[in-house]
Amino acid sequence: MHPAYNDLKRRLAEVDDLTSAAALLQWDQQTHMPEGGAEARGRQLATLQRLAHQKFTDEAIGELLDDLTGESAAWPYDSDEASLLRVTSREYARATRIPADFVAEVSSHAATTFSAWAVARPANDFASLRPKLEKSLELSRRYADFFPESAEPIDAHIANSDFGMTAASVGELFAQLRTELVPLVRVIAECPPIDDAPLYQHYPEDAQLRFGEEVARQLGYDFQRGRQDKTHHPFATKFSVNDVRITTRLDEKWLSEGLFGTIHETGHALYEQGVDARLEATPLALGTSAGVHESQSRLWENLVGRSRAFWKHFYGPLQELFPTQLGEVPLEAFYRAINKVQPSLIRTEADEVTYNLHVLLRFDLERALLNGELAVADLPEAWNGRMEADLGLTPPDDRNGVLQDVHWFDGFIGGAFQGYTLGNVMSAQFFAAAQSAHPEIPGQIETGRFDSLREWMRANIYCHGRKFTADELLRRATGGPLSITPYMAYLRRKYGELYGL
Ligand code: ZN
């Protein structure tokens, strides 16, 4: 290989070492760090992140990328070399447009806004956050100004998490989805409610943790290259292809929280553990976008983990573990309970059918804020109006409304929500493609075998890391562009049967 290529890889590995070290400090911060460590940890993280940014935006990297551009004509598009050059050039061009003092301004504003939100949310105090939110909006628009080719300000933010998507493409897909979902939710809301009381009993934490780890292991999560810890907010993180960790949160009074949270994070981790080891320590050794990442967590959590087939295998062991809680609850009643649909106020607790309406609302509001069509002062009212229109509920206060998610209160406004719904939509499209290649998948799941499904995901998605954009992956893996058709078909089939529609 060209000497410039080796030099580029060496420099990128150093950047990766710094960002991985920062990720490890963040993991520690949320799992084991004593409270007293907070101040120094903030400083250490800022130092590592600044060094990583400096190293990545070094002019020497730009020169190496230029040198290699001439060479690369001979490299096949899907080769590791061409992909590394393509993705690194894209990231380098984006990163070098942002002045360092702007980055510093955003990060210090983000830190004070986050602390203020942590106090204001429990106090239900939107008014005190309003000036900070207005500043966040101004910074978010200034960020977009660095990308004047964008059709809308939010496009610059979407490109950071779901590269290749725009407000126009996402907005059109979401509008189609909303047209289908709102009436479906309304019809289900009129059906007799499903009894989910069996899930709300006392479930001792240790037993929940053991069961969750056993499920993760059987799904294919490799504990030789990972581990699970408890945190306040569950997440998955990676320091290397061979060290991908998950965390979970358990509620002794509600089984679903820990169980489906663990399966969700396992899905993220299967993706990262499945990235080809050849891509280690390069910008390609990551999931490709927020949407594709979420497609994997949601696929394993919902399409697999909330399916009847899955529980034909796992319900016996769960009953044995919790005989007093579930011994008398038939499989079918349990299956119905874990799939209960009920419009609710909080996104993270929403069921599969109503969940996306929470995301669509946030996406539309942040897009309107950035376009200057909605003022921060009018945000709570706009939020409540849309909740009423889509879910038939009005939040009693802002704590259960506009203040519930951290996403608008830790830096920019824009680009952080669409991935959740893109992921749900993609999950069904990928699952349908896997199943048509391997019709035996549902039968295998009933017997606790997940290898055909996981191997299809590994070969078509995981191994490529960030070599391809979400759109490229979808076309390669499923033969077509992103579409809501498989997702809506899945929801109608499953919930049509559950609710007798
Ligand atoms: Zn997730």
Coordinates of N, CA, C and O in Angstrom, one line a residue, residues 208-217 219 221 223 228-230 234-236 246-250 255-270 297 300-301 306:
Q208 N -33.2 -10.6 37.9 CA -33.4 -9.9 36.6 C -32.1 -9.8 35.9 O -32.0 -10.0 34.7
L209 N -31.0 -9.4 36.6 CA -29.7 -9.2 36.0 C -29.2 -10.5 35.4 O -28.7 -10.6 34.3
R210 N -29.3 -11.6 36.1 CA -28.9 -12.9 35.7 C -29.7 -13.3 34.4 O -29.1 -13.8 33.4
F211 N -31.0 -13.1 34.4 CA -31.8 -13.5 33.3 C -31.4 -12.7 32.0 O -31.2 -13.2 30.9
G212 N -31.2 -11.4 32.3 CA -30.9 -10.5 31.1 C -29.6 -10.9 30.5 O -29.4 -10.9 29.3
E213 N -28.6 -11.2 31.4 CA -27.3 -11.7 30.8 C -27.4 -12.9 30.0 O -26.7 -13.1 29.0
E214 N -28.2 -13.8 30.5 CA -28.4 -15.1 29.8 C -29.1 -14.9 28.4 O -28.6 -15.4 27.4
V215 N -30.0 -14.0 28.4 CA -30.7 -13.6 27.1 C -29.6 -13.0 26.1 O -29.5 -13.4 25.0
A216 N -28.9 -12.0 26.7 CA -27.8 -11.4 25.8 C -26.9 -12.4 25.3 O -26.5 -12.4 24.1
R217 N -26.4 -13.4 26.1 CA -25.5 -14.4 25.7 C -26.1 -15.2 24.6 O -25.4 -15.5 23.6
L219 N -28.4 -14.4 22.5 CA -28.6 -13.7 21.3 C -27.2 -13.5 20.5 O -27.2 -13.2 19.3
Y221 N -24.3 -12.0 22.2 CA -23.3 -11.0 22.7 C -22.2 -11.7 23.4 O -22.4 -12.7 24.2
F223 N -19.4 -12.1 25.9 CA -18.9 -11.5 27.2 C -17.4 -11.6 27.3 O -16.9 -11.0 28.2
Q228 N -21.6 -6.2 31.2 CA -22.8 -5.4 31.5 C -22.6 -4.9 32.9 O -22.3 -5.6 33.9
D229 N -22.9 -3.6 33.1 CA -23.0 -2.9 34.4 C -24.3 -2.2 34.5 O -25.0 -2.0 33.6
K230 N -24.5 -1.7 35.8 CA -25.8 -0.9 36.0 C -25.5 0.6 35.9 O -24.5 1.0 36.4
P234 N -29.3 3.6 30.6 CA -28.6 2.5 29.9 C -28.0 3.0 28.6 O -28.5 3.9 27.9
F235 N -26.9 2.4 28.3 CA -26.2 2.7 27.0 C -25.3 1.6 26.6 O -25.0 0.7 27.4
A236 N -24.8 1.7 25.3 CA -23.8 0.8 24.9 C -22.6 1.6 24.5 O -22.8 2.8 24.0
I246 N -22.1 -2.9 27.6 CA -23.5 -2.4 27.7 C -23.8 -2.1 29.2 O -23.1 -2.6 30.1
T247 N -24.8 -1.3 29.4 CA -25.3 -1.0 30.8 C -26.8 -1.2 30.8 O -27.5 -1.1 29.8
T248 N -27.3 -1.4 32.0 CA -28.8 -1.6 32.1 C -29.3 -0.9 33.4 O -28.5 -0.5 34.2
R249 N -30.6 -0.6 33.4 CA -31.2 0.0 34.6 C -32.4 -1.0 35.0 O -33.2 -1.4 34.1
L250 N -32.4 -1.3 36.2 CA -33.4 -2.3 36.6 C -34.4 -1.6 37.6 O -34.0 -0.8 38.4
L255 N -40.9 -5.3 35.4 CA -40.0 -6.2 34.7 C -39.5 -5.7 33.4 O -38.3 -5.9 33.0
S256 N -40.3 -5.0 32.6 CA -40.0 -4.6 31.2 C -38.7 -3.7 31.2 O -37.9 -3.8 30.2
E257 N -38.6 -2.8 32.1 CA -37.5 -1.8 32.1 C -36.2 -2.5 31.9 O -35.5 -2.2 30.9
G258 N -35.8 -3.4 32.8 CA -34.4 -4.0 32.6 C -34.4 -5.0 31.5 O -33.4 -5.0 30.8
L259 N -35.4 -5.8 31.4 CA -35.4 -6.9 30.4 C -35.3 -6.3 29.0 O -34.3 -6.7 28.2
F260 N -36.2 -5.4 28.6 CA -36.1 -4.9 27.2 C -35.0 -3.9 27.0 O -34.5 -3.8 25.9
G261 N -34.6 -3.2 28.1 CA -33.5 -2.3 28.0 C -32.2 -3.1 27.7 O -31.4 -2.7 26.9
T262 N -32.0 -4.3 28.4 CA -30.8 -5.1 28.1 C -30.8 -5.6 26.7 O -29.8 -5.6 26.0
I263 N -32.0 -6.1 26.2 CA -32.0 -6.6 24.8 C -31.7 -5.5 23.9 O -31.0 -5.6 22.9
H264 N -32.2 -4.3 24.1 CA -32.0 -3.1 23.3 C -30.5 -2.8 23.2 O -29.9 -2.7 22.1
E265 N -29.8 -2.7 24.3 CA -28.4 -2.4 24.3 C -27.6 -3.5 23.7 O -26.6 -3.3 23.1
T266 N -28.1 -4.8 23.9 CA -27.4 -5.9 23.3 C -27.4 -5.8 21.8 O -26.4 -6.1 21.1
G267 N -28.5 -5.3 21.2 CA -28.6 -5.1 19.8 C -27.6 -4.1 19.3 O -26.9 -4.3 18.3
H268 N -27.4 -3.0 20.0 CA -26.3 -2.0 19.7 C -25.0 -2.7 19.8 O -24.1 -2.5 18.9
A269 N -24.8 -3.5 20.8 CA -23.5 -4.1 21.0 C -23.2 -5.2 20.0 O -22.0 -5.4 19.5
L270 N -24.2 -5.9 19.5 CA -24.0 -7.0 18.5 C -23.5 -6.3 17.2 O -22.6 -6.8 16.5
S297 N -30.8 -2.1 17.6 CA -31.3 -2.2 19.0 C -32.8 -2.5 19.0 O -33.3 -3.4 19.7
W300 N -33.7 -6.3 17.7 CA -33.5 -7.3 18.7 C -34.5 -7.1 19.9 O -35.1 -8.0 20.4
E301 N -34.8 -5.8 20.2 CA -35.7 -5.6 21.3 C -37.1 -5.9 20.9 O -37.8 -6.6 21.7
R306 N -39.9 -9.0 21.5 CA -41.3 -8.9 21.9 C -42.2 -9.8 21.0 O -43.4 -9.5 20.8

